[in-house]
Tab-separated table of C-alpha atoms in Angstrom:
chain	number	residue	atom	x	y	z
X	1	MET	CA	25.684	-8.036	11.564
X	2	LYS	CA	22.206	-6.805	13.001
X	3	SER	CA	22.947	-3.310	12.419
X	4	SER	CA	23.873	-4.314	8.621
X	5	MET	CA	20.739	-6.107	8.199
X	6	LYS	CA	18.708	-3.163	9.506
X	7	ASN	CA	19.936	-0.768	7.007
X	8	LEU	CA	18.930	-3.221	4.174
X	9	THR	CA	15.451	-3.087	2.139
X	10	ILE	CA	12.627	-5.351	3.033
X	11	GLN	CA	13.134	-6.476	-0.748
X	12	LYS	CA	16.703	-7.499	-0.169
X	13	LYS	CA	15.779	-8.809	3.562
X	14	ILE	CA	13.301	-11.052	1.563
X	15	ILE	CA	15.528	-12.067	-1.363
X	16	ILE	CA	18.500	-13.040	1.439
X	17	TRP	CA	16.478	-15.174	3.138
X	18	PHE	CA	14.903	-16.887	0.464
X	19	SER	CA	18.192	-17.399	-1.221
X	20	VAL	CA	19.809	-18.720	2.048
X	21	THR	CA	17.032	-20.945	3.044
X	22	LEU	CA	16.997	-22.346	-0.660
X	23	ILE	CA	20.824	-23.308	-0.376
X	24	VAL	CA	20.389	-24.767	3.036
X	25	ILE	CA	17.334	-26.923	1.448
X	26	VAL	CA	19.329	-27.896	-1.507
X	27	ALA	CA	22.281	-28.975	0.465
X	28	LEU	CA	20.193	-31.350	2.560
X	29	MET	CA	18.671	-32.686	-0.156
X	30	ASN	CA	21.824	-33.446	-1.721
X	31	THR	CA	23.301	-34.920	1.238
X	32	LEU	CA	19.930	-36.950	2.143
X	33	THR	CA	20.072	-38.044	-1.620
X	34	PHE	CA	23.345	-39.115	-1.462
X	35	ALA	CA	23.076	-41.184	1.908
X	36	ILE	CA	19.891	-42.657	0.778
X	37	ALA	CA	21.405	-43.882	-2.860
X	38	ASN	CA	24.358	-45.249	-0.931
X	39	LEU	CA	22.592	-47.381	1.319
X	40	VAL	CA	20.167	-48.537	-1.402
X	41	LEU	CA	22.917	-49.121	-3.909
X	42	ASP	CA	25.132	-50.857	-1.595
X	43	GLU	CA	22.527	-53.569	-0.843
X	44	ASP	CA	21.903	-53.536	-4.637
X	45	VAL	CA	25.122	-54.616	-5.236
X	46	LYS	CA	25.113	-57.247	-2.622
X	47	GLU	CA	21.576	-58.691	-4.117
X	48	ARG	CA	23.398	-58.431	-7.480
X	49	LEU	CA	26.243	-60.389	-6.407
X	50	MET	CA	24.338	-63.100	-4.889
X	51	ASN	CA	21.831	-63.654	-7.734
X	52	THR	CA	24.611	-63.958	-10.355
X	53	VAL	CA	26.395	-66.718	-7.948
X	54	ALA	CA	22.847	-68.345	-7.813
X	55	SER	CA	22.310	-68.041	-11.445
X	56	ASN	CA	25.618	-69.493	-12.508
X	57	VAL	CA	25.294	-72.528	-9.973
X	58	GLU	CA	22.398	-73.699	-12.424
X	59	GLU	CA	24.930	-73.565	-15.260
X	60	ILE	CA	27.301	-76.445	-14.198
X	61	GLU	CA	26.720	-79.935	-14.930
X	62	TYR	CA	28.842	-83.345	-14.323
X	63	PHE	CA	28.836	-85.957	-16.764
X	64	ASN	CA	30.714	-89.725	-16.125
X	65	ARG	CA	31.653	-89.557	-19.900
X	66	LEU	CA	30.987	-87.531	-23.168
X	67	ASP	CA	29.105	-89.892	-25.768
X	68	ALA	CA	29.454	-89.008	-29.312
X	69	GLY	CA	25.834	-88.418	-29.650
X	70	MET	CA	25.611	-85.625	-26.867
X	71	GLU	CA	23.986	-82.540	-27.703
X	72	ARG	CA	26.386	-79.811	-27.093
X	73	GLU	CA	25.721	-75.921	-27.627
X	74	GLN	CA	28.542	-73.769	-29.028
X	75	GLY	CA	30.504	-72.224	-26.538
X	76	ASP	CA	29.939	-74.776	-23.689
X	77	GLN	CA	33.201	-75.568	-21.909
X	78	PHE	CA	34.085	-78.909	-20.490
X	79	LEU	CA	36.606	-79.543	-17.452
X	80	ARG	CA	38.018	-83.021	-16.572
X	81	TYR	CA	36.684	-83.337	-13.053
X	82	ASN	CA	37.778	-86.666	-11.098
X	83	GLU	CA	36.899	-89.574	-13.494
X	84	GLY	CA	34.069	-87.417	-15.593
X	85	TRP	CA	33.646	-83.859	-17.143
X	86	LEU	CA	32.185	-80.548	-15.614
X	87	GLU	CA	29.941	-78.953	-18.461
X	88	ILE	CA	30.111	-75.129	-17.955
X	89	ASP	CA	27.053	-73.591	-20.254
X	90	ASP	CA	27.533	-70.795	-22.441
X	91	ASP	CA	25.152	-69.065	-20.207
X	92	PHE	CA	27.643	-69.077	-17.069
X	93	CYS	CA	28.483	-65.516	-16.514
X	94	ASP	CA	32.235	-65.226	-15.576
X	95	PHE	CA	32.307	-61.472	-15.489
X	96	PHE	CA	28.772	-59.790	-15.773
X	97	GLU	CA	28.206	-55.738	-14.643
X	98	GLY	CA	31.387	-55.965	-12.469
X	99	ILE	CA	30.917	-59.182	-11.081
X	100	CYS	CA	33.463	-61.619	-11.194
X	101	THR	CA	32.369	-65.455	-10.893
X	102	ALA	CA	34.816	-68.439	-10.325
X	103	LEU	CA	34.746	-72.214	-9.849
X	104	TYR	CA	36.930	-73.759	-6.988
X	105	ASP	CA	37.377	-77.259	-5.922
X	106	GLU	CA	37.593	-77.980	-2.246
X	107	ASN	CA	41.175	-77.412	-1.671
X	108	GLY	CA	40.745	-73.886	-3.207
X	109	ASN	CA	42.286	-74.416	-6.425
X	110	LEU	CA	40.517	-72.588	-9.216
X	111	LEU	CA	39.117	-74.608	-12.137
X	112	TYR	CA	37.393	-72.190	-14.461
X	113	GLY	CA	36.940	-68.093	-14.336
X	114	GLU	CA	39.163	-65.344	-12.773
X	115	SER	CA	39.277	-63.454	-9.485
X	116	PRO	CA	40.451	-60.221	-8.950
X	117	VAL	CA	41.479	-61.189	-5.023
X	118	LYS	CA	43.308	-63.868	-3.606
X	119	ILE	CA	41.994	-65.592	-0.591
X	120	SER	CA	43.600	-68.146	1.491
X	121	ARG	CA	42.252	-71.789	1.458
X	122	SER	CA	41.355	-71.381	5.263
X	123	LYS	CA	38.658	-68.874	4.216
X	124	ALA	CA	36.993	-71.087	1.521
X	125	LEU	CA	33.260	-71.422	2.190
X	126	THR	CA	33.522	-68.833	4.713
X	127	PHE	CA	31.538	-66.199	2.881
X	128	THR	CA	28.295	-68.031	3.008
X	129	THR	CA	26.888	-64.384	3.227
X	130	VAL	CA	28.086	-61.483	1.611
X	131	GLY	CA	31.522	-60.268	3.312
X	132	LYS	CA	34.198	-57.679	2.731
X	133	VAL	CA	37.807	-58.312	2.040
X	134	ASP	CA	40.785	-55.885	1.587
X	135	TYR	CA	43.226	-56.585	-1.277
X	136	LYS	CA	45.960	-54.436	-2.391
X	137	GLY	CA	44.361	-51.229	-1.086
X	138	GLU	CA	40.692	-51.807	-2.444
X	139	LYS	CA	37.677	-53.116	-0.807
X	140	TYR	CA	35.659	-56.058	-2.319
X	141	TYR	CA	32.551	-57.907	-1.849
X	142	VAL	CA	32.719	-61.540	-1.576
X	143	TYR	CA	30.034	-64.237	-1.553
X	144	ASP	CA	30.708	-67.919	-1.869
X	145	ARG	CA	28.207	-70.646	-2.875
X	146	LYS	CA	28.571	-74.391	-2.404
X	147	LEU	CA	27.453	-76.576	-5.210
X	148	THR	CA	25.182	-79.732	-4.657
X	149	GLY	CA	24.239	-82.208	-6.863
X	150	ASP	CA	25.393	-85.588	-8.184
X	151	ASN	CA	29.504	-85.752	-8.272
X	152	LEU	CA	29.357	-82.003	-7.598
X	153	GLU	CA	30.592	-82.100	-3.940
X	154	GLY	CA	33.275	-80.377	-3.159
X	155	LEU	CA	32.727	-77.492	-5.687
X	156	TRP	CA	31.851	-73.835	-5.198
X	157	LEU	CA	31.358	-70.723	-6.732
X	158	ARG	CA	32.927	-67.597	-5.565
X	159	GLY	CA	31.628	-64.117	-6.800
X	160	VAL	CA	33.590	-61.043	-6.224
X	161	VAL	CA	32.500	-57.421	-6.952
X	162	SER	CA	34.608	-54.297	-6.016
X	163	LYS	CA	33.120	-51.659	-3.910
X	164	ASN	CA	34.222	-49.299	-6.507
X	165	GLU	CA	31.697	-50.601	-8.756
X	166	ARG	CA	28.906	-49.281	-6.100
X	167	ILE	CA	30.482	-45.915	-6.192
X	168	ASN	CA	30.355	-45.633	-10.014
X	169	ILE	CA	26.896	-46.358	-10.272
X	170	LEU	CA	26.225	-43.976	-7.185
X	171	TYR	CA	28.261	-41.161	-8.738
X	172	ASN	CA	25.960	-41.608	-12.174
X	173	THR	CA	22.840	-41.893	-9.960
X	174	VAL	CA	23.463	-38.558	-7.711
X	175	ARG	CA	25.453	-36.769	-10.130
X	176	LEU	CA	22.139	-35.450	-11.952
X	177	SER	CA	20.929	-34.216	-8.664
X	178	PHE	CA	24.176	-32.578	-7.637
X	179	TRP	CA	24.015	-30.448	-10.783
X	180	LEU	CA	19.968	-30.250	-11.198
X	181	LEU	CA	19.214	-29.364	-7.974
X	182	PRO	CA	21.358	-26.157	-7.599
X	183	LEU	CA	20.386	-25.017	-11.091
X	184	LEU	CA	16.775	-25.542	-10.341
X	185	ALA	CA	17.894	-23.404	-7.067
X	186	LEU	CA	19.392	-20.708	-8.949
X	187	LEU	CA	16.518	-20.571	-11.189
X	188	ALA	CA	14.218	-20.186	-8.176
X	189	ILE	CA	16.410	-17.685	-6.712
X	190	LEU	CA	16.377	-15.571	-10.133
X	191	GLY	CA	12.602	-15.941	-10.524
X	192	GLY	CA	12.311	-14.711	-6.809
X	193	TYR	CA	14.311	-11.943	-7.285
X	194	ALA	CA	12.341	-10.982	-10.173
X	195	ILE	CA	8.919	-11.637	-8.545
X	196	THR	CA	10.011	-9.768	-5.783
X	197	ARG	CA	11.289	-6.699	-7.514
X	198	ARG	CA	8.377	-6.554	-9.637
X	199	SER	CA	6.093	-6.851	-6.514
X	200	PHE	CA	8.007	-4.002	-4.708
X	201	LEU	CA	8.155	-1.682	-7.583
X	202	PRO	CA	4.983	-0.182	-6.684
X	203	VAL	CA	6.290	0.520	-3.115
X	204	GLU	CA	8.960	2.407	-4.596
X	205	GLN	CA	6.527	4.615	-6.768
X	206	ILE	CA	4.583	5.015	-3.635
X	207	ALA	CA	7.467	6.371	-1.761
X	208	ARG	CA	8.511	8.534	-4.605
X	209	ALA	CA	4.968	9.977	-5.248
X	210	ALA	CA	4.591	10.700	-1.427
X	211	GLU	CA	7.926	12.435	-1.437
X	212	GLU	CA	6.862	14.480	-4.150
X	213	ILE	CA	3.501	15.477	-2.725
X	214	GLY	CA	5.604	16.339	0.931
X	215	GLU	CA	7.995	18.751	-1.029
X	216	SER	CA	5.440	20.400	-3.223
X	217	GLY	CA	2.655	20.440	-0.905
X	218	ASP	CA	0.141	19.730	-3.717
X	219	LEU	CA	-2.416	17.648	-1.793
X	220	SER	CA	-4.307	17.354	-5.160
X	221	ARG	CA	-1.809	14.905	-6.739
X	222	ARG	CA	-2.812	11.066	-6.226
X	223	LEU	CA	-0.879	7.955	-6.328
X	224	ASP	CA	-1.210	5.722	-9.611
X	225	ILE	CA	0.174	2.488	-9.752
X	226	GLY	CA	-2.360	1.051	-12.421
X	227	GLN	CA	-5.453	-1.344	-12.111
X	228	GLY	CA	-5.152	-4.244	-9.420
X	229	LYS	CA	-6.642	-5.741	-6.361
X	230	ASP	CA	-3.692	-6.690	-4.227
X	231	GLU	CA	-2.354	-5.578	-0.790
X	232	LEU	CA	-0.389	-2.882	-2.327
X	233	HIS	CA	-3.431	-1.316	-4.808
X	234	ARG	CA	-5.604	-1.342	-1.436
X	235	LEU	CA	-2.575	0.502	0.454
X	236	VAL	CA	-2.666	2.923	-2.475
X	237	ASP	CA	-6.464	3.742	-2.570
X	238	ALA	CA	-6.237	4.003	1.230
X	239	PHE	CA	-3.347	6.609	0.670
X	240	ASN	CA	-5.511	8.389	-1.803
X	241	GLY	CA	-8.498	8.581	0.301
X	242	MET	CA	-6.365	9.880	3.286
X	243	PHE	CA	-4.772	12.779	0.703
X	244	ASP	CA	-8.574	13.334	-0.069
X	245	ARG	CA	-9.679	13.985	3.471
X	246	LEU	CA	-6.236	15.778	3.941
X	247	GLU	CA	-6.920	18.142	0.965
X	248	LYS	CA	-10.511	18.776	2.044
X	249	SER	CA	-9.430	19.572	5.691
X	250	PHE	CA	-6.582	21.964	4.578
X	251	GLU	CA	-9.249	23.826	1.894
X	252	ALA	CA	-11.754	23.780	5.036
X	253	GLU	CA	-9.209	25.239	7.420
X	254	ARG	CA	-8.175	28.000	4.937
X	255	GLN	CA	-11.510	28.739	4.016
X	256	PHE	CA	-12.148	29.006	8.025
X	257	THR	CA	-9.250	31.463	8.398
X	258	SER	CA	-10.222	33.480	5.390
X	259	ASP	CA	-13.912	33.528	6.575
X	260	ALA	CA	-13.005	34.235	10.416
X	261	SER	CA	-10.760	36.881	9.236
X	262	HIS	CA	-13.126	38.381	7.286
X	263	GLU	CA	-15.881	38.228	10.039
X	264	LEU	CA	-13.566	39.868	12.393
X	265	ARG	CA	-12.451	42.661	10.193
X	266	THR	CA	-15.967	43.950	10.123
X	267	PRO	CA	-16.888	44.514	13.637
X	268	THR	CA	-12.961	45.550	14.206
X	269	ALA	CA	-13.536	48.555	11.376
X	270	VAL	CA	-16.833	49.365	12.769
X	271	ILE	CA	-15.375	49.887	16.528
X	272	MET	CA	-12.130	51.672	15.328
X	273	ALA	CA	-14.423	54.269	13.209
X	274	GLN	CA	-16.926	54.583	16.088
X	275	ALA	CA	-13.834	55.358	18.630
X	276	GLU	CA	-12.394	57.771	16.224
X	277	TYR	CA	-15.716	59.641	15.918
X	278	GLY	CA	-16.314	59.714	19.556
X	279	LEU	CA	-13.101	61.070	20.179
X	280	GLU	CA	-12.841	63.398	17.378
X	281	LEU	CA	-16.276	64.338	16.373
X	282	ALA	CA	-18.675	63.732	18.881
X	283	ASP	CA	-19.903	66.848	20.699
X	284	SER	CA	-22.817	65.728	22.976
X	285	GLU	CA	-23.120	63.026	25.506
X	286	GLU	CA	-26.048	61.529	23.082
X	287	GLU	CA	-23.420	61.213	20.173
X	288	TYR	CA	-20.822	59.616	22.669
X	289	ARG	CA	-23.583	57.288	23.789
X	290	GLU	CA	-24.579	56.022	20.541
X	291	ALA	CA	-20.942	55.471	19.480
X	292	LEU	CA	-20.274	53.357	22.519
X	293	GLU	CA	-23.745	51.608	21.827
X	294	VAL	CA	-22.217	50.580	18.290
X	295	ILE	CA	-18.903	49.677	19.946
X	296	LYS	CA	-20.733	47.676	22.357
X	297	ARG	CA	-22.822	45.567	19.860
X	298	GLN	CA	-19.861	44.917	17.767
X	299	SER	CA	-17.816	43.806	20.598
X	300	GLU	CA	-20.733	41.404	21.751
X	301	ARG	CA	-20.749	40.288	18.202
X	302	MET	CA	-16.801	39.535	18.215
X	303	ASN	CA	-17.070	38.086	21.940
X	304	ASP	CA	-19.822	35.729	20.417
X	305	LEU	CA	-17.794	34.618	17.347
X	306	ILE	CA	-14.551	34.039	19.506
X	307	ASN	CA	-16.473	32.046	22.080
X	308	ARG	CA	-17.894	29.791	19.033
X	309	LEU	CA	-14.372	29.483	17.405
X	310	LEU	CA	-13.144	28.101	21.056
X	311	PHE	CA	-15.877	26.128	21.187
X	312	PHE	CA	-15.173	24.654	17.703
X	313	THR	CA	-11.527	24.265	18.490
X	314	ARG	CA	-12.040	22.371	21.804
X	315	LEU	CA	-14.504	19.943	19.635
X	316	ASP	CA	-11.693	19.427	17.070
X	317	GLN	CA	-9.189	18.936	19.657
X	318	GLY	CA	-11.291	16.788	21.698
X	319	THR	CA	-10.969	18.907	24.861
X	320	GLU	CA	-14.655	19.923	25.108
X	321	PRO	CA	-15.695	17.927	28.032
X	322	VAL	CA	-18.594	15.458	27.163
X	323	ASN	CA	-20.577	14.451	30.294
X	324	MET	CA	-22.682	11.597	29.314
X	325	GLU	CA	-25.532	11.048	31.724
X	326	GLU	CA	-29.099	9.500	31.957
X	327	LEU	CA	-31.717	11.882	31.603
X	328	ASP	CA	-35.248	12.381	30.503
X	329	LEU	CA	-34.747	13.673	26.921
X	330	SER	CA	-38.713	14.509	26.579
X	331	SER	CA	-38.291	16.908	29.868
X	332	LEU	CA	-35.279	18.763	28.824
X	333	THR	CA	-36.699	19.486	25.096
X	334	ALA	CA	-39.766	20.744	26.765
X	335	ASP	CA	-37.755	23.070	28.796
X	336	ILE	CA	-35.714	24.491	25.810
X	337	CYS	CA	-38.929	24.895	23.891
X	338	ALA	CA	-40.385	26.938	26.701
X	339	GLU	CA	-37.447	29.209	26.767
X	340	GLN	CA	-37.410	29.562	23.028
X	341	GLN	CA	-41.252	30.498	23.066
X	342	MET	CA	-40.091	33.495	24.996
X	343	ILE	CA	-38.044	34.950	22.510
X	344	ASN	CA	-40.957	35.672	20.130
X	345	CYS	CA	-38.893	37.219	17.288
X	346	ASN	CA	-40.944	38.700	14.384
X	347	ASP	CA	-44.082	37.474	16.126
X	348	ILE	CA	-43.179	33.912	15.056
X	349	THR	CA	-45.039	31.210	17.045
X	350	LEU	CA	-43.048	28.147	18.235
X	351	SER	CA	-45.078	24.968	19.040
X	352	ALA	CA	-43.866	21.615	20.516
X	353	ASP	CA	-45.107	17.962	19.923
X	354	ILE	CA	-43.309	15.833	22.449
X	355	GLU	CA	-43.636	12.648	23.419
X	356	GLU	CA	-43.114	11.815	27.199
X	357	GLY	CA	-40.853	9.528	28.995
X	358	ILE	CA	-38.156	9.230	26.175
X	359	MET	CA	-35.104	8.274	28.469
X	360	THR	CA	-31.571	8.189	27.171
X	361	VAL	CA	-27.532	8.788	27.762
X	362	THR	CA	-26.363	12.015	26.504
X	363	ASP	CA	-24.760	15.407	27.030
X	364	ARG	CA	-27.153	17.906	28.590
X	365	ASN	CA	-25.464	21.062	27.481
X	366	LEU	CA	-24.415	19.832	23.929
X	367	TYR	CA	-27.949	18.603	23.227
X	368	ALA	CA	-29.300	21.906	24.600
X	369	ARG	CA	-26.826	23.694	22.339
X	370	LEU	CA	-27.969	21.854	19.286
X	371	LEU	CA	-31.872	22.448	19.949
X	372	ASN	CA	-31.199	26.074	20.589
X	373	ASN	CA	-29.172	26.414	17.236
X	374	LEU	CA	-31.842	24.887	15.390
X	375	CYS	CA	-34.761	27.003	16.960
X	376	SER	CA	-32.395	30.307	16.621
X	377	ASN	CA	-31.773	29.536	12.883
X	378	ALA	CA	-35.636	28.784	12.170
X	379	TYR	CA	-36.134	32.171	13.873
X	380	LYS	CA	-33.670	33.905	11.438
X	381	TYR	CA	-35.284	32.559	8.462
X	382	GLY	CA	-38.817	32.135	9.326
X	383	LYS	CA	-41.244	34.371	7.676
X	384	PRO	CA	-42.767	36.900	10.192
X	385	HIS	CA	-45.887	35.880	11.898
X	386	GLY	CA	-45.099	32.377	10.843
X	387	THR	CA	-44.756	29.094	12.791
X	388	ILE	CA	-41.994	26.856	14.212
X	389	LYS	CA	-42.740	23.259	14.910
X	390	VAL	CA	-40.469	21.318	17.485
X	391	SER	CA	-41.333	17.339	17.416
X	392	LEU	CA	-39.331	14.821	19.440
X	393	LYS	CA	-40.765	10.937	18.897
X	394	LYS	CA	-39.469	7.617	19.742
X	395	SER	CA	-38.996	5.183	16.802
X	396	ASP	CA	-38.602	1.252	17.068
X	397	SER	CA	-38.676	0.755	13.378
X	398	ASP	CA	-35.194	1.297	12.790
X	399	GLY	CA	-33.795	-2.188	13.744
X	400	VAL	CA	-31.651	-0.580	16.752
X	401	ASP	CA	-31.769	-1.935	20.128
X	402	GLY	CA	-33.420	0.597	22.491
X	403	GLY	CA	-34.832	2.617	19.569
X	404	VAL	CA	-34.149	6.057	18.072
X	405	ALA	CA	-35.157	9.471	19.282
X	406	ILE	CA	-36.228	11.455	16.377
X	407	LEU	CA	-36.031	15.411	16.935
X	408	SER	CA	-37.206	17.660	14.014
X	409	VAL	CA	-37.337	21.376	13.794
X	410	ALA	CA	-39.545	22.864	11.394
X	411	ASP	CA	-40.238	26.489	9.721
X	412	ASP	CA	-42.222	27.784	7.109
X	413	GLY	CA	-39.433	30.597	6.100
X	414	ILE	CA	-37.457	31.105	3.053
X	415	GLY	CA	-36.438	27.562	2.594
X	416	ILE	CA	-32.951	26.467	0.979
X	417	SER	CA	-32.508	25.783	-2.630
X	418	ARG	CA	-30.912	21.993	-3.730
X	419	GLU	CA	-27.525	23.404	-4.298
X	420	ASN	CA	-27.200	24.806	-1.070
X	421	LEU	CA	-28.348	22.144	1.238
X	422	GLU	CA	-24.744	20.639	1.563
X	423	LYS	CA	-23.175	23.900	1.920
X	424	ILE	CA	-25.072	25.114	4.978
X	425	TRP	CA	-22.924	22.790	7.195
X	426	ASN	CA	-19.854	24.581	6.419
X	427	ARG	CA	-18.351	27.333	8.604
X	428	PHE	CA	-19.341	30.852	8.100
X	429	TYR	CA	-21.469	29.800	5.323
X	430	GLN	CA	-24.899	31.907	5.008
X	431	VAL	CA	-27.514	30.728	2.480
X	432	GLU	CA	-28.964	34.395	2.190
X	433	PRO	CA	-27.223	37.022	4.271
X	434	SER	CA	-29.313	39.802	3.205
X	435	ARG	CA	-32.375	38.001	4.330
X	436	SER	CA	-30.473	37.369	7.619
X	437	GLU	CA	-30.215	40.794	8.248
X	438	GLU	CA	-33.986	41.875	7.232
X	439	THR	CA	-35.246	39.021	9.890
X	440	GLY	CA	-33.060	40.571	12.381
X	441	GLY	CA	-30.818	37.620	12.714
X	442	GLY	CA	-27.441	38.990	11.994
X	443	GLY	CA	-25.900	35.400	11.763
X	444	ILE	CA	-22.257	34.469	11.352
X	445	GLY	CA	-22.963	31.206	9.879
X	446	LEU	CA	-21.767	28.836	12.720
X	447	GLY	CA	-24.558	27.698	14.118
X	448	LEU	CA	-25.528	24.659	11.579
X	449	SER	CA	-21.635	23.895	11.586
X	450	MET	CA	-21.622	23.230	15.378
X	451	VAL	CA	-25.077	21.612	14.938
X	452	LYS	CA	-23.345	18.848	12.766
X	453	GLN	CA	-20.499	18.510	14.875
X	454	ILE	CA	-22.421	18.216	18.003
X	455	ALA	CA	-24.679	15.583	16.342
X	456	THR	CA	-21.660	13.424	15.264
X	457	LEU	CA	-20.175	13.959	18.749
X	458	LEU	CA	-23.302	12.522	20.688
X	459	GLY	CA	-23.379	9.570	18.156
X	460	GLY	CA	-26.307	10.570	16.244
X	461	ASP	CA	-27.123	12.431	12.714
X	462	ILE	CA	-28.653	15.305	11.378
X	463	SER	CA	-30.292	15.929	8.017
X	464	VAL	CA	-32.248	18.575	6.237
X	465	GLU	CA	-34.994	18.978	3.890
X	466	SER	CA	-35.953	22.174	2.309
X	467	THR	CA	-38.454	23.681	-0.417
X	468	PRO	CA	-37.481	27.284	-1.157
X	469	GLY	CA	-40.421	29.783	-0.083
X	470	GLU	CA	-42.182	27.065	1.836
X	471	GLY	CA	-39.795	26.061	4.614
X	472	THR	CA	-36.926	23.959	5.873
X	473	VAL	CA	-37.077	20.687	8.149
X	474	PHE	CA	-34.237	19.608	10.158
X	475	THR	CA	-34.070	16.012	11.533
X	476	PHE	CA	-31.914	14.645	14.108
X	477	ARG	CA	-31.924	10.924	14.908
X	478	LEU	CA	-30.268	9.949	18.022
X	479	LYS	CA	-29.940	6.278	19.336
X	480	LEU	CA	-31.338	5.626	22.717
X	481	LYS	CA	-28.967	3.998	25.226
X	482	LYS	CA	-30.146	2.723	28.435
């Protein structure tokens, strides 16, 4: 049973659960309705029996004699009793709604009316409250009421009603519920099935679309189930957002692989060419040395590229160790700037404006790599005899507990056009490779991408502002942790 239930779809499980629950509720409601109606009607029949007998008592009078001028209504009955007469008014109900009422004398002789049961004289006036008797296989309710008044002593009325009368009324009462409740349950089940079917239809569409995307490998396709704000539409939005990220990620990986292959192809070709030249054409030690120097430079470039790619891989996979420690960010920044000032590339001057005493918890090596890459980028694209300005300030105006450290690296170099500002964070992207070669940089377009990833890893964010021909400012904002 459990195995078969596991193989059912969620839609079928909901419908089965809903149907079984509704059927059980209907069965319980019918049982409860029958029990309550049975109890109520039983008391109702007894009460009507007593009321009918009591009402008939008022319709019997005794007269010593019948006067000629006595007013008589049509339908009245007169019975000789003792030395006078009994008048049975026409309002006397000897049979009403299944209740039989009969008049008896003190000896149990039937004087007026009929009774469906025969009861021994010894039981006369014993049913002063409603009692039960069995007669010819049928059950009856019996109620006796003794008459009082002048010359009515020894007379009594007996009311009798079959219990089947109660059953007939009960049948008519609950028959509607026995038909109506199951009908309503059936309509509810059909309505629930229709609603569930309609509600789960988008799920089937999502499953088919996801399977088609998986089989085709086309991550540009999106799920579409129309407009809406319910849970399924939010799920579709989440899936589409995931597909967007996957598509961008796969595109980035394809571009990364293509660019890495391209970057490695050039130094590999140069090394092979120089090796062949040295082996086949070089005639002197100087030519051999020149070929080896070229091979060395290209090998160093390949080694740098491979190390950077390995670093990126460790960052992506989360295997790059992050050693968070409390350190003096001001002192660390000053030391890095002092090292960068020694480069003195293209007579570019680096100046530092560092606020003292900025303490935080971060990774020393990752922060150093971030700042070194920003300074290296400024040297590559800065104009000869220009300047690089490094600034580190603390700001308390951002509403962040502990404040924010703001590191900026500004140059007065070639700048970056507006359409390229977002592209500079892509791996292997170079704004102007020819300009890089002119400035002696020879970059491979991984520095800024690494800066972006490190900034995220340290819990900060990096931004850039640039004006072509005037320079570029990179700003790194880091929440200070104590």
